[in-house]
Amino acid sequence: MENYFSPIYYTSSPFISELKDVSKSDFCFGLDSIIKLKENNIDIIKTWFDNFDHLSNSLNLYINKKSAKNVHIDTHFVWLTQALEGFHKLAIDNKKIILKERLEKLFEVTDILEMKLFDIAKIKSLVPNIVKLRNHFIHSNNEFQMGQKLAYNILAFNYLLELIYLLNLLKFLGLNDNHLQGLLTVHIKGYHLQNTKNHTAKFINDYFAMENQNPQNGA
């Protein structure tokens, strides 16, 4: 029997017979909360189905990140950067531009996070570091240096990039900034958003403390 391909949920490629358990706490937001935000929530579902095939390359990378077992965090990081790059190209701007410009555009969604999770100016300033780290893994580029806590730094980036991806995807599906603010308010104390806040805040504090000590070193 051929594997069933569903626009609701994509397992992985190549196909794996056993997925890791994924619970509600593994996600930033619940579908029930999203549906409640819009009076005509049928539009959200319709937009999802209408655009699934078009966005599938990007969506599959994100869902693989959530469902694949025993995957290293650096692979998660690469998948997330590729998912974001692909989403921007497919949903926002298909012109040939560099990854840094695509991420800067996608990071504009962080404006709604002010006073809720992060220092927004510092978050946006991390884009060049994310690009350098991605190039390090993709092109064996040794330009990137971030000290001995690299694994923890990748974990912080992964939490942040996943949130950026979801917020941009939800805006594409028809939610506005007020809807997204409402989602954050409902889920701000949830397991996933708290991890996103704590890991990213710690990374930012450590990184900018290091920058202040070594202003000539750069990223």
Coordinates of C-alpha atoms in Angstrom, one line a residue:
M1 CA 0.0 0.0 0.0
E2 CA 1.3 3.4 -0.9
N3 CA 2.0 5.8 2.0
Y4 CA -0.9 8.2 2.5
F5 CA 0.0 11.8 1.9
S6 CA -2.1 14.2 4.0
P7 CA -2.2 18.0 3.8
I8 CA -2.9 17.9 7.6
Y9 CA 0.2 16.2 8.7
Y10 CA 3.4 15.1 7.0
T11 CA 5.6 12.5 8.7
S12 CA 9.1 12.7 7.2
S13 CA 11.1 12.1 4.1
P14 CA 12.4 9.5 3.8
F15 CA 9.4 7.7 5.4
I16 CA 9.9 6.4 8.9
S17 CA 7.5 3.9 10.4
E18 CA 7.7 5.1 14.0
L19 CA 7.4 8.8 15.0
K20 CA 8.4 10.2 18.3
D21 CA 5.5 11.1 20.6
V22 CA 4.5 14.8 20.1
S23 CA 2.4 16.4 22.8
K24 CA 0.6 19.7 23.0
S25 CA 3.4 21.1 25.2
D26 CA 5.8 20.6 22.2
F27 CA 4.1 23.5 20.4
C28 CA 4.0 27.2 21.0
F29 CA 0.3 27.4 20.3
G30 CA -2.7 25.1 20.3
L31 CA -5.0 24.8 17.3
D32 CA -8.0 25.4 19.5
S33 CA -6.7 28.7 20.6
I34 CA -5.9 29.7 17.0
I35 CA -9.4 28.8 15.8
K36 CA -11.1 30.9 18.6
L37 CA -9.3 34.0 17.5
K38 CA -11.2 34.7 14.3
E39 CA -14.9 35.0 14.0
N40 CA -14.8 33.3 10.5
N41 CA -12.2 30.7 11.3
I42 CA -13.1 28.7 8.2
D43 CA -10.9 31.1 6.3
I44 CA -7.8 29.9 8.3
I45 CA -8.5 26.3 7.4
K46 CA -9.3 27.1 3.8
T47 CA -6.1 29.1 3.4
W48 CA -4.1 26.2 4.9
F49 CA -5.5 23.7 2.4
D50 CA -5.3 26.1 -0.5
N51 CA -1.6 26.8 0.1
F52 CA -0.3 23.5 1.5
D53 CA 1.0 22.2 -1.8
H54 CA 2.7 25.5 -2.6
L55 CA 4.3 25.8 0.8
S56 CA 5.0 22.1 1.3
N57 CA 8.8 22.2 1.0
S58 CA 9.0 24.7 3.8
L59 CA 6.2 23.1 5.9
N60 CA 7.7 19.6 5.6
L61 CA 11.0 20.8 7.0
Y62 CA 9.3 22.3 10.0
I63 CA 7.1 19.3 10.7
N64 CA 10.1 17.0 10.3
K65 CA 11.8 19.0 13.0
K66 CA 8.9 18.3 15.3
S67 CA 8.4 14.6 14.5
A68 CA 11.7 13.0 13.5
K69 CA 13.4 10.9 16.2
N70 CA 17.0 11.1 17.4
V71 CA 18.0 14.1 15.3
H72 CA 20.8 16.4 16.4
I73 CA 20.0 19.9 17.4
D74 CA 22.3 21.3 14.7
T75 CA 20.2 19.4 12.1
H76 CA 17.1 21.0 13.7
F77 CA 18.8 24.4 13.3
V78 CA 19.6 23.8 9.6
W79 CA 16.0 22.6 8.9
L80 CA 14.5 25.7 10.6
T81 CA 16.7 28.1 8.7
Q82 CA 15.8 26.3 5.4
A83 CA 12.1 26.3 6.4
L84 CA 12.2 30.0 7.0
E85 CA 14.2 30.8 3.9
G86 CA 11.7 28.7 1.8
F87 CA 8.7 30.2 3.4
H88 CA 9.8 33.7 2.7
K89 CA 10.6 32.8 -0.9
L90 CA 7.3 31.0 -1.5
A91 CA 4.9 33.2 0.5
I92 CA 6.4 36.7 0.6
D93 CA 9.1 37.4 -2.0
N94 CA 10.4 35.1 -4.7
K95 CA 13.1 37.4 -5.9
K96 CA 16.7 36.1 -5.6
I97 CA 18.0 37.7 -2.4
I98 CA 20.4 36.5 0.3
L99 CA 19.3 34.6 3.4
K100 CA 20.2 37.6 5.7
E101 CA 17.7 39.8 3.9
R102 CA 15.0 37.1 4.1
L103 CA 15.5 36.6 7.8
E104 CA 15.5 40.3 8.5
K105 CA 12.1 40.6 6.9
L106 CA 10.7 37.6 8.8
F107 CA 12.1 38.9 12.1
E108 CA 10.0 42.0 11.7
V109 CA 7.2 39.9 13.3
T110 CA 9.1 40.1 16.6
D111 CA 7.8 43.7 17.0
I112 CA 4.7 42.2 18.6
L113 CA 6.8 40.5 21.2
E114 CA 7.9 43.7 22.9
M115 CA 7.4 43.6 26.7
K116 CA 6.3 39.9 26.5
L117 CA 9.4 37.9 25.7
F118 CA 12.6 39.7 24.6
D119 CA 14.5 42.8 23.9
I120 CA 13.5 43.2 20.3
A121 CA 16.5 45.3 19.1
K122 CA 18.8 42.6 20.4
I123 CA 16.8 39.8 18.9
K124 CA 16.9 41.5 15.4
S125 CA 20.7 42.0 15.8
L126 CA 21.2 38.2 16.0
V127 CA 20.3 37.6 12.3
P128 CA 23.9 37.9 11.1
N129 CA 25.0 35.3 13.7
I130 CA 22.2 32.9 12.6
V131 CA 23.4 33.3 9.0
K132 CA 27.0 32.6 10.0
L133 CA 26.1 29.6 12.0
R134 CA 24.0 28.2 9.1
N135 CA 26.9 28.8 6.7
H136 CA 29.1 27.0 9.2
F137 CA 27.0 23.9 9.0
I138 CA 26.1 24.0 5.3
H139 CA 29.5 25.2 3.8
S140 CA 31.9 24.1 6.6
N141 CA 32.6 27.8 7.1
N142 CA 34.8 28.4 10.1
E143 CA 34.0 32.0 10.3
F144 CA 31.5 31.4 13.1
Q145 CA 32.7 31.4 16.6
M146 CA 30.7 31.5 19.8
G147 CA 32.7 30.0 22.5
Q148 CA 32.4 26.7 24.3
K149 CA 28.6 26.8 24.8
L150 CA 27.8 26.2 21.1
A151 CA 25.2 23.5 21.8
Y152 CA 23.3 25.7 24.2
N153 CA 23.4 28.6 21.8
I154 CA 22.0 26.4 19.0
L155 CA 19.2 25.3 21.3
A156 CA 18.3 28.9 22.0
F157 CA 18.4 29.7 18.3
N158 CA 16.1 26.7 17.6
Y159 CA 13.5 27.9 20.0
L160 CA 13.6 31.4 18.6
L161 CA 13.5 30.4 15.0
E162 CA 10.6 28.1 15.5
L163 CA 8.6 30.9 17.1
I164 CA 9.5 33.3 14.2
Y165 CA 8.4 30.6 11.7
L166 CA 5.0 30.0 13.4
L167 CA 4.2 33.7 13.8
N168 CA 4.9 34.4 10.1
L169 CA 2.9 31.3 9.1
L170 CA -0.1 32.4 11.2
K171 CA 0.1 35.9 9.7
F172 CA 0.1 34.3 6.2
L173 CA -3.0 32.3 7.2
G174 CA -4.9 35.5 8.1
L175 CA -4.1 36.4 11.7
N176 CA -3.3 40.0 12.4
D177 CA -1.0 41.4 15.1
N178 CA -3.8 41.7 17.6
H179 CA -4.6 38.0 17.1
L180 CA -1.0 37.1 17.6
Q181 CA -0.8 39.2 20.7
G182 CA -3.8 37.3 22.0
L183 CA -2.2 34.0 21.4
L184 CA 1.0 35.1 23.2
T185 CA -1.1 36.3 26.2
V186 CA -2.9 32.9 26.4
H187 CA 0.2 30.8 26.0
I188 CA 2.9 33.0 27.6
K189 CA 3.2 30.6 30.6
G190 CA 3.1 27.5 28.6
Y191 CA 6.0 25.1 28.6
H192 CA 7.2 25.8 25.0
L193 CA 7.0 29.6 25.2
Q194 CA 8.7 29.7 28.6
N195 CA 11.5 27.6 27.3
T196 CA 11.8 29.9 24.3
K197 CA 11.9 32.9 26.6
N198 CA 14.4 31.5 29.1
H199 CA 16.8 29.9 26.6
T200 CA 16.8 33.0 24.3
A201 CA 17.1 35.5 27.2
K202 CA 20.0 33.6 28.7
F203 CA 21.8 33.5 25.3
I204 CA 21.2 37.2 24.7
N205 CA 22.5 38.1 28.2
D206 CA 25.6 35.9 27.8
Y207 CA 26.3 37.0 24.2
F208 CA 26.1 40.7 24.8
A209 CA 28.1 40.4 28.0
M210 CA 30.8 38.7 25.9
E211 CA 30.5 41.4 23.2
N212 CA 31.0 44.2 25.8
Q213 CA 34.1 42.4 27.2
N214 CA 35.5 41.9 23.7
P215 CA 34.2 44.7 21.5
Q216 CA 36.8 44.1 18.8
N217 CA 36.1 40.4 18.3
G218 CA 32.7 40.5 16.7
A219 CA 30.5 37.5 16.2

